[in-house]
Short mmCIF file of C-alpha atoms and ligand atoms in Angstrom, two decimals:
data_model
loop_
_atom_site.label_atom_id
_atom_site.label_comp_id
_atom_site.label_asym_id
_atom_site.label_seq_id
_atom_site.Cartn_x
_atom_site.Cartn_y
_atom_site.Cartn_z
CA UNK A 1 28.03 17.18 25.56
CA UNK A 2 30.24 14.32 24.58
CA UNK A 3 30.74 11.08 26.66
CA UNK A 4 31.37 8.79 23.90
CA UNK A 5 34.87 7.34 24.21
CA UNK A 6 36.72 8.42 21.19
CA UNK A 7 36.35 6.57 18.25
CA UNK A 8 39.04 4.54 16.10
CA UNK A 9 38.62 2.25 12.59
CA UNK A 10 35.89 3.17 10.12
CA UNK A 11 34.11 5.00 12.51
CA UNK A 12 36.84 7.69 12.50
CA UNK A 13 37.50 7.69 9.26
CA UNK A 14 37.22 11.36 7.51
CA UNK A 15 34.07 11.27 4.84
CA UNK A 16 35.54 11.65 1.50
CA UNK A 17 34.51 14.27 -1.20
CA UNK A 18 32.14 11.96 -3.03
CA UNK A 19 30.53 10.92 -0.25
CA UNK A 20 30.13 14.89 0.94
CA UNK A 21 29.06 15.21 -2.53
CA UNK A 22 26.28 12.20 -1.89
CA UNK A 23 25.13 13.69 1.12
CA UNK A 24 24.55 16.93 -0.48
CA UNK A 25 22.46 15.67 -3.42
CA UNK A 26 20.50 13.23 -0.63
CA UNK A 27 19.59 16.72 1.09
CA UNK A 28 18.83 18.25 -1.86
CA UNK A 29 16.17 15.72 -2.82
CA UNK A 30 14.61 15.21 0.74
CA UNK A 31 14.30 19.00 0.40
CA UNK A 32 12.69 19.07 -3.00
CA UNK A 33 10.33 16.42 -2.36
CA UNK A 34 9.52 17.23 1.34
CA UNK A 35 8.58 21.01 -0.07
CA UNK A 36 6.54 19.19 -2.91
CA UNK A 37 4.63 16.36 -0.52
CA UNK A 38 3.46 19.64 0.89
CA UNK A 39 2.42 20.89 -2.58
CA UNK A 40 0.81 17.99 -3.20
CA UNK A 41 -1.35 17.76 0.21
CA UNK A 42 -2.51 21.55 -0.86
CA UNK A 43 -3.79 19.83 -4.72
CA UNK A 44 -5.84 17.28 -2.92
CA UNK A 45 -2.93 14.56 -3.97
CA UNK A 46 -2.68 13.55 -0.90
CA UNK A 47 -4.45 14.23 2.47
CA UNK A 48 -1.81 14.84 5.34
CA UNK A 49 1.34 15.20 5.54
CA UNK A 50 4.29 15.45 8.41
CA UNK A 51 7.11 17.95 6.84
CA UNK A 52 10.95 18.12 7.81
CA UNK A 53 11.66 21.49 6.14
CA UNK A 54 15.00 22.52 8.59
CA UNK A 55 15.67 18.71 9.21
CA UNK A 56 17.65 17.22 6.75
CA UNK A 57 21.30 17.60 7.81
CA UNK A 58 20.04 15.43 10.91
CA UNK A 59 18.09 12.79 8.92
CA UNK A 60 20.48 12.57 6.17
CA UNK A 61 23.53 12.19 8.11
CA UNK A 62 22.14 9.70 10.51
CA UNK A 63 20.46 7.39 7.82
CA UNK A 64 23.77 7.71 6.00
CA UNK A 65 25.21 5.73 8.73
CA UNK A 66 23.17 2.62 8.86
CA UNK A 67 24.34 -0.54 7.19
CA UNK A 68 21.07 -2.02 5.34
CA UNK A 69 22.57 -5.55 5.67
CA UNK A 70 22.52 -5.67 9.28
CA UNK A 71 21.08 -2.81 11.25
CA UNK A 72 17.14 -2.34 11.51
CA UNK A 73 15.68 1.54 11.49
CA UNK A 74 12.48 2.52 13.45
CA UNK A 75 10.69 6.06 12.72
CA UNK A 76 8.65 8.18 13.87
CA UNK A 77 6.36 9.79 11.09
CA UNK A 78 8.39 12.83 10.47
CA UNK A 79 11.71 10.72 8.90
CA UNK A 80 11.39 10.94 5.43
CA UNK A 81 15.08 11.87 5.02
CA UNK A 82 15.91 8.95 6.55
CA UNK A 83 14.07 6.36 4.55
CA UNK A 84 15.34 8.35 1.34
CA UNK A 85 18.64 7.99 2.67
CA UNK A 86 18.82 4.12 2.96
CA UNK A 87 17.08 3.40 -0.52
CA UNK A 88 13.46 2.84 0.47
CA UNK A 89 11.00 2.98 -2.66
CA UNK A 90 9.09 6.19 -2.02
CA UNK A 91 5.94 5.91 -3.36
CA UNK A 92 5.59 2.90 -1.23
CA UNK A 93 7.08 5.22 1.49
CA UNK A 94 4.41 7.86 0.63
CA UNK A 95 1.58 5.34 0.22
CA UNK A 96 0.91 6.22 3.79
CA UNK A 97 0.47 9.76 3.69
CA UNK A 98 -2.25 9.47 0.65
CA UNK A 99 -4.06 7.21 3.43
CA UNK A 100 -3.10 3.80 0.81
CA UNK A 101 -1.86 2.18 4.20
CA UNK A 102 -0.62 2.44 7.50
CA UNK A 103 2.99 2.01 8.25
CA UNK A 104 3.96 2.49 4.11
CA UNK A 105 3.65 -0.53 1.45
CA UNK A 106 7.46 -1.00 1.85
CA UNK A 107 8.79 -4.15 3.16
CA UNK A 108 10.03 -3.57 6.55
CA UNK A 109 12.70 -6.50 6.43
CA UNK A 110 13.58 -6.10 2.95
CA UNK A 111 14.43 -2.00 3.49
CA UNK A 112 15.37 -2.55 7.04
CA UNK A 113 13.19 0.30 7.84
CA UNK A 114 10.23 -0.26 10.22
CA UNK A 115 6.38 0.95 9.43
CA UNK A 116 6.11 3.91 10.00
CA UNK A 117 4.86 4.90 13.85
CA UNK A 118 2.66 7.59 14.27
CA UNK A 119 2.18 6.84 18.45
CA UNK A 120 4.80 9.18 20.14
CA UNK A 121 7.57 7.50 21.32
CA UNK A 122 6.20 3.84 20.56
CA UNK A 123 8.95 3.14 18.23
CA UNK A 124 11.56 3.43 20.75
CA UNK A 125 10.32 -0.03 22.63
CA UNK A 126 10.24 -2.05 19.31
CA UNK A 127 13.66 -0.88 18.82
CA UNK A 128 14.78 -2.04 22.10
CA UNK A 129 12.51 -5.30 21.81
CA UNK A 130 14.84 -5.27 18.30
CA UNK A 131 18.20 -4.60 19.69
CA UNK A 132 17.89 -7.36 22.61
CA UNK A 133 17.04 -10.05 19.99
CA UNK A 134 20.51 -9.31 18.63
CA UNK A 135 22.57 -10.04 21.62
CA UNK A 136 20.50 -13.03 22.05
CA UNK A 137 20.83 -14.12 18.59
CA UNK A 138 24.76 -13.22 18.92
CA UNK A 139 24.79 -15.73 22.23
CA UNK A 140 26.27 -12.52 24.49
CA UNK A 141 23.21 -12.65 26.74
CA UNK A 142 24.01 -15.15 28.94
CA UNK A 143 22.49 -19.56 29.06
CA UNK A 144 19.07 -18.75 27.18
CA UNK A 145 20.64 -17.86 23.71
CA UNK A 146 20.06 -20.28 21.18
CA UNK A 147 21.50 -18.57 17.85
CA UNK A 148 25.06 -18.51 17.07
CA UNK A 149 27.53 -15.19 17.17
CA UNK A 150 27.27 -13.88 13.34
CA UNK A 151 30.86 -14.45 11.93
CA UNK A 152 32.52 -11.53 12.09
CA UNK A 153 31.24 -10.70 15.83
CA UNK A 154 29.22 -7.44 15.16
CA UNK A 155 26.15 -6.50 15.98
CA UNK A 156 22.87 -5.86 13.92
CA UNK A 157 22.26 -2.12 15.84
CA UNK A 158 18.41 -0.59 16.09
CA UNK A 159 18.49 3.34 15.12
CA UNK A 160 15.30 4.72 16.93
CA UNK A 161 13.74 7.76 16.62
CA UNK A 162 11.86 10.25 18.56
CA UNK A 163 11.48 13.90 19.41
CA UNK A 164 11.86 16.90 21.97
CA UNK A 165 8.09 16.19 23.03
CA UNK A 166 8.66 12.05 22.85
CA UNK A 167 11.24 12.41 25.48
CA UNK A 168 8.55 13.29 28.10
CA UNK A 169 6.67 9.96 27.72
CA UNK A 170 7.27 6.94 30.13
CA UNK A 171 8.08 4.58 26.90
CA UNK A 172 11.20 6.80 26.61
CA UNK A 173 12.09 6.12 29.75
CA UNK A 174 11.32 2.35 29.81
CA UNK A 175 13.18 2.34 26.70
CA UNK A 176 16.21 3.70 28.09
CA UNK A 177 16.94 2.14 31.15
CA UNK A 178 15.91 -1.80 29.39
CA UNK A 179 18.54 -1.00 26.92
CA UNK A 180 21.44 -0.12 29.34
CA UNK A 181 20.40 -2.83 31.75
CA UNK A 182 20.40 -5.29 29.07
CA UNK A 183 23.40 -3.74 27.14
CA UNK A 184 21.21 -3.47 23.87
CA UNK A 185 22.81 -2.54 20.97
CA UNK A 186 20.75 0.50 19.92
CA UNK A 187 20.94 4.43 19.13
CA UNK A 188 18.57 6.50 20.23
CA UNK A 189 18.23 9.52 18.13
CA UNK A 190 16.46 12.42 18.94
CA UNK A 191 15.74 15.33 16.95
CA UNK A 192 15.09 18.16 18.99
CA UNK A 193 13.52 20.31 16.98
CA UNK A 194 12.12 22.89 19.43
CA UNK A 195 8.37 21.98 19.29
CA UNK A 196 5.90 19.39 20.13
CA UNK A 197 2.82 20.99 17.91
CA UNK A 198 2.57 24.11 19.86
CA UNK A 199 4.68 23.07 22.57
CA UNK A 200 8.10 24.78 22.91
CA UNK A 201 10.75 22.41 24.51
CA UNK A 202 11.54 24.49 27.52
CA UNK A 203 7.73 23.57 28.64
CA UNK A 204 8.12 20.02 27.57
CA UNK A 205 11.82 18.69 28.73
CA UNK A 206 12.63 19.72 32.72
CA UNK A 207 16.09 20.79 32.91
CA UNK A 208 16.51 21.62 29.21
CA UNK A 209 18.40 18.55 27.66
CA UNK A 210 17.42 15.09 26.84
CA UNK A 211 20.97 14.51 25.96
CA UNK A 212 22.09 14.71 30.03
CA UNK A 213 19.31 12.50 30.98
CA UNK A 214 21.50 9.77 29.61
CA UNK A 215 23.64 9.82 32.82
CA UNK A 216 20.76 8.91 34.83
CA UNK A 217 21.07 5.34 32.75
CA UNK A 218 24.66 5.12 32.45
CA UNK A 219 23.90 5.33 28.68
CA UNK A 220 27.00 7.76 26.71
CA UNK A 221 25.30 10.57 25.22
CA UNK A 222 26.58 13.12 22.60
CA UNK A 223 24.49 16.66 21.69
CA UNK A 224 25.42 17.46 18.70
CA UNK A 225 24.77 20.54 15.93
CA UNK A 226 21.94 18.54 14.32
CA UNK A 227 22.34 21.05 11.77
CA UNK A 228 25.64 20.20 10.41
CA UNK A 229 25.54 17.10 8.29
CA UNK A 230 29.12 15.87 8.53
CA UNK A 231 28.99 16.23 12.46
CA UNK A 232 25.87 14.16 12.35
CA UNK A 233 27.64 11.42 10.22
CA UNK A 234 30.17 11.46 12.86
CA UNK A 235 28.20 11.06 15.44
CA UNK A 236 26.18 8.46 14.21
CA UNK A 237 29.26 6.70 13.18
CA UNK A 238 30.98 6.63 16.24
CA UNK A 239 27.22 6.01 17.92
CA UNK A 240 27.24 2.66 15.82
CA UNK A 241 30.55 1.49 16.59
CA UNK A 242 30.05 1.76 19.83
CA UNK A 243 26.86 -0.35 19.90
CA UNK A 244 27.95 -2.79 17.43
CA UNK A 245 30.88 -3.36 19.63
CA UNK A 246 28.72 -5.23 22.52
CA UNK A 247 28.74 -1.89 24.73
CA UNK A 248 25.35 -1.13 24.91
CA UNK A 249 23.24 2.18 23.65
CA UNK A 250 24.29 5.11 22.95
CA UNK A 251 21.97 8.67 22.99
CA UNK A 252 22.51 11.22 20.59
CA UNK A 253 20.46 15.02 20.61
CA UNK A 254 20.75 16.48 17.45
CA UNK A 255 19.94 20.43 17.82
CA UNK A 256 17.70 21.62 15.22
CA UNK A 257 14.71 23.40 14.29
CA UNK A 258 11.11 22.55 12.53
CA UNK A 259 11.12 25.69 10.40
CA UNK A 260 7.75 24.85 8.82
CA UNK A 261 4.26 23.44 10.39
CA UNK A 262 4.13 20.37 12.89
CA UNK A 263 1.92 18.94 9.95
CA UNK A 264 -0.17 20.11 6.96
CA UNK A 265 -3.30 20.32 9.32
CA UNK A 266 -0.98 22.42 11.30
CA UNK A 267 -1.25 26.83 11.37
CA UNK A 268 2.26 27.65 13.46
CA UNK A 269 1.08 31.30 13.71
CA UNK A 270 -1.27 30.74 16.28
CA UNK A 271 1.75 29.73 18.68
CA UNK A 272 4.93 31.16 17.32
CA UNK A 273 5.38 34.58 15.44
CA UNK A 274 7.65 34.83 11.94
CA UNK A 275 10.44 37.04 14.18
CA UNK A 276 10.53 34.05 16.92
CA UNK A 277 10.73 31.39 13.99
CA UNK A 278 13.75 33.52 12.25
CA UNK A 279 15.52 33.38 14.98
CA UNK A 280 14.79 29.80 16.28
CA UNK A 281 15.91 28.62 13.44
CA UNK A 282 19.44 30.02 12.43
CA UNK A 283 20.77 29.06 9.08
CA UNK A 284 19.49 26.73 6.79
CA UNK A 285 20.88 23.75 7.09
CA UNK A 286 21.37 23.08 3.30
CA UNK A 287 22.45 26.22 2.23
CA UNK A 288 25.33 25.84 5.08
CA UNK A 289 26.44 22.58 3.41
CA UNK A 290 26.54 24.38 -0.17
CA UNK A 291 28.73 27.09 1.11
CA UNK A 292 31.43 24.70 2.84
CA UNK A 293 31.17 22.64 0.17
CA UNK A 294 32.21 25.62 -2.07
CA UNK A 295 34.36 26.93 0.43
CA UNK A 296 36.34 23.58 0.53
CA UNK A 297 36.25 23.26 -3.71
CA UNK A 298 34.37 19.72 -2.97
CA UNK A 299 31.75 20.83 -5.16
CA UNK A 300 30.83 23.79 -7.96
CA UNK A 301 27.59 25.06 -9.37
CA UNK A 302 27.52 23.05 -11.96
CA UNK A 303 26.92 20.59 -9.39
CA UNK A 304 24.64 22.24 -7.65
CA UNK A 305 22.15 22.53 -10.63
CA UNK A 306 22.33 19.03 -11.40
CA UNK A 307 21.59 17.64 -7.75
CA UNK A 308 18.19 19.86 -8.04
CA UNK A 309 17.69 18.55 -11.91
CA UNK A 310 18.05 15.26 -10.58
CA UNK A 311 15.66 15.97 -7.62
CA UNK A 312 12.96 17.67 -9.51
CA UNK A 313 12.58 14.34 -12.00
CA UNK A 314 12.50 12.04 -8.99
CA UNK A 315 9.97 13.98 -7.55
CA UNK A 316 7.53 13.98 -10.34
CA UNK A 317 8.20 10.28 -10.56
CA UNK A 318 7.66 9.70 -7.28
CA UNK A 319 4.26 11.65 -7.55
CA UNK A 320 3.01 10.05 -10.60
CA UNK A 321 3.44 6.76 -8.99
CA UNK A 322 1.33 7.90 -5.99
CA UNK A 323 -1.44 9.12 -8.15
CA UNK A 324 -1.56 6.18 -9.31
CA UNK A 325 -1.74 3.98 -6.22
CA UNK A 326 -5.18 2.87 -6.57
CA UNK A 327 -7.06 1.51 -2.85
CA UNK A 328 -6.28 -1.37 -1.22
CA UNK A 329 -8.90 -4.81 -0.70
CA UNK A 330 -10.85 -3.65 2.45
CA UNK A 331 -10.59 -7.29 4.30
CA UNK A 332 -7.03 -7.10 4.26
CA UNK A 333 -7.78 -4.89 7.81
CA UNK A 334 -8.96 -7.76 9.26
CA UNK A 335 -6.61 -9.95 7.34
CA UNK A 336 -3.25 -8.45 9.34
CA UNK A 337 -4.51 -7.97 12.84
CA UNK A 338 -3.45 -10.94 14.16
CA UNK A 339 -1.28 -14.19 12.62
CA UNK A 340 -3.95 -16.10 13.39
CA UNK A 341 -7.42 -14.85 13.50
CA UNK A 342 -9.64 -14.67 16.51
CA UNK A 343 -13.92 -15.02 16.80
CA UNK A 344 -14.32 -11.52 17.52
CA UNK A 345 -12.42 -10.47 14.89
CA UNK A 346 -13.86 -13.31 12.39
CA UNK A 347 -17.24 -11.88 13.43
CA UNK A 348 -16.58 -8.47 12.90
CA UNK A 349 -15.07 -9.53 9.35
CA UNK A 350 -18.88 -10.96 8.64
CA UNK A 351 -20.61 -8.33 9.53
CA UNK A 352 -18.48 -5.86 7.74
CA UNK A 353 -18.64 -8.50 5.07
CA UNK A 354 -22.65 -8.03 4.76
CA UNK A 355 -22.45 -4.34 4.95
CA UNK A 356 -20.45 -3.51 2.66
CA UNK A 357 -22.12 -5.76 0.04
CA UNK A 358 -25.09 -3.42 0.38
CA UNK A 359 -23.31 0.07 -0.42
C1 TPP B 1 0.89 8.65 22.31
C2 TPP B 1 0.55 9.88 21.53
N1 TPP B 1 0.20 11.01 22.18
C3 TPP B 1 -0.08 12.13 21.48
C4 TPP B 1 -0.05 12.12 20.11
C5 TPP B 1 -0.35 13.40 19.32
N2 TPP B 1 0.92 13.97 18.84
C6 TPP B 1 1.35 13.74 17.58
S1 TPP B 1 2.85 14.44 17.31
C7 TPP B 1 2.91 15.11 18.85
C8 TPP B 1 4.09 15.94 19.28
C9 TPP B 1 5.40 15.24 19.19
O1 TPP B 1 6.45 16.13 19.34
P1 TPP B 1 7.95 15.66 19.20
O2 TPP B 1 8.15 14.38 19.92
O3 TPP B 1 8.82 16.79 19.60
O4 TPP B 1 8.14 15.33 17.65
P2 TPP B 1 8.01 16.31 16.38
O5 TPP B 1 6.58 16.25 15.95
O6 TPP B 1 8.45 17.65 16.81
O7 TPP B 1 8.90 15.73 15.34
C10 TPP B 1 1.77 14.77 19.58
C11 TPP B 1 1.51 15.20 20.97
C12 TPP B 1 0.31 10.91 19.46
N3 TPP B 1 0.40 10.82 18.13
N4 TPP B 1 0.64 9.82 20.19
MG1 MG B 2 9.79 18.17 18.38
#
């Protein structure tokens, strides 16, 4: 499905061979440490942790499009790729899943990535809530802007994520038709990945495609082969332009598959068999990359071998800092609840104040 109006400019533009080459050694790390974060949950490292194994053309390629000066990126808790992608420090990314702090010790505005969201679907409305603030600020919204267009006319754009399951919540849906009402620049990206936990998407999504649901909101929508890096780029590309434009959101369904465990808590046998997974999930999405890259003479083995050198020492890095992320001062949970502070919560500071001066 494809009801994007063609694309022109930059958007168009073919990727060149060291930016394929980029992409490839971005996949290759998100692989390598994705794999390992998994490792590391099993050695007591860390406690939990949400994997992407079979994801990374579709995170890579759609983080690869954002432009960390202007746009603002809002995750679910599966999108590791993505904050990889646009530079994020990782240990401060990964601070979460050792249970350091919710949301990541990353700054939000600084990386232009948003805490982490572990409530299904909530980080669609923030993105929205985002977007609008943009045409406000841009004075397109009609008498109650204050701010001034930004020079050069284009939009800050909100990438939002969510999932096969997500799509099923109301928020979604809220989320969808306030954007195209109000002409909010934002992309809406879902992975569909074939599962909600145990769920399988044709008992989760009515009709089979979140993608066509766009219609229903006069939103464009393109389902793409979330598989396929390049096409993602491309679509996310031409999803931005679009947005950044002034002509509202833009809904994109990248196909793919969760080859591994909804999360390290998670035992996929009990709902899927290996035969069922096999063929769910088609070819790996990396390995597809490394044979049209070879194919094409964009890259060798040489190559190859040095992307996974280079992953395997940014990895270890990357797990020596979280070792050593020691614990964070406990009042600081009362300390960020609010900008300012209310009684109930002062009082429940006291009191956890005098308790835990006793243990
Ligand atoms: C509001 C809410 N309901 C339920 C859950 C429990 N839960 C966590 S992940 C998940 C499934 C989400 O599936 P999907 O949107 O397809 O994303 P995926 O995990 O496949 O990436 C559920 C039900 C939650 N975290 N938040
Ligand atoms: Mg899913």
């Amino acid at each position: 499905m494809d009801t994007l109006p063609v694309a022109s400019g930059a958007a168009a533009e073919p990727l060149t061979p060291a930016q394929l080459r980029e992409l490839y050694s971005l996949m290759v790390a998100v692989r390598h440490l994705d794999t390992s974060a998994i490792a590391w949950q099993r050695q007591g490292i860390i406690p939990g942790y949400a994997p992407e194994l079979g994801q990374e053309a579709a995170q890579v390629g759609s983080g690869y499009a954002v432009d960390t000066t202007r746009d603002f990126v809002f995750p679910t808790y599966r999108e590791m790729g993505v904050a990889r992608t646009m530079g994020v420090d990782m240990v401060a990314y990964m601070s979460t899943h050792k249970a350091t702090w919710h949301g990541g010790l990353y700054d939000p505005l600084e990386s232009r990535l948003a805490p982490i969201q572990a409530v299904v679907a909530g980080s669609v409305l923030h993105a929205v809530g985002w977007a609008h603030g943009q045409t406000l600020a841009a004075g397109t919204a009609g008498p109650s802007t204050v701010n001034t267009a930004p020079a050069d006319g284009k939009l800050g754009v909100a990438l939002t994520y969510f999932g096969d399951g997500a799509s099923s919540q109301g928020d979604v849906h809220e989320a969808l038709n306030f954007a195209a009402v109000m002409k909010a620049p934002v992309v809406f990206f879902v992975q569909n990945n074939g599962w909600a936990i145990s769920v399988p998407t044709e008992r989760q999504v009515a009709g089979g495609s979140v993608a066509a649901r766009a219609a229903g909101y006069g939103m464009p929508a393109l389902q793409i082969d979330g598989d396929d890096v390049v096409a993602v780029v491309e679509a996310t590309r031409r999803a931005f332009a679009h947005a950044r434009a002034g002509n509202g959101p833009v809904l994109i369904e990248a196909m793919t598959y969760r080859r591994g465990p909804h999360s390290t808590s998670d035992d996929p046998g009990r709902y899927r068999s290996l035969d069922e997974e096999r063929d769910g999930a088609g070819t790996d999405p990396l390995e597809r990359f490394r044979q049209r890259l070879l194919a094409d003479g964009i890259a060798d083995e040489a190559f190859f071998a040095e992307a996974l050198a280079a992953a395997k020492a940014e990895e270890e890095q990357i797990r020596t800092g979280i070792q050593a992320l020691g614990s964070r001062p406990g009042t600081e949970m009362f300390d960020l609840v609010f900008q300012e502070t209310t009684p109930a919560l002062q009082a429940q500071a006291a009191s956890w104040r005098e308790e835990s001066e006793h243990v």
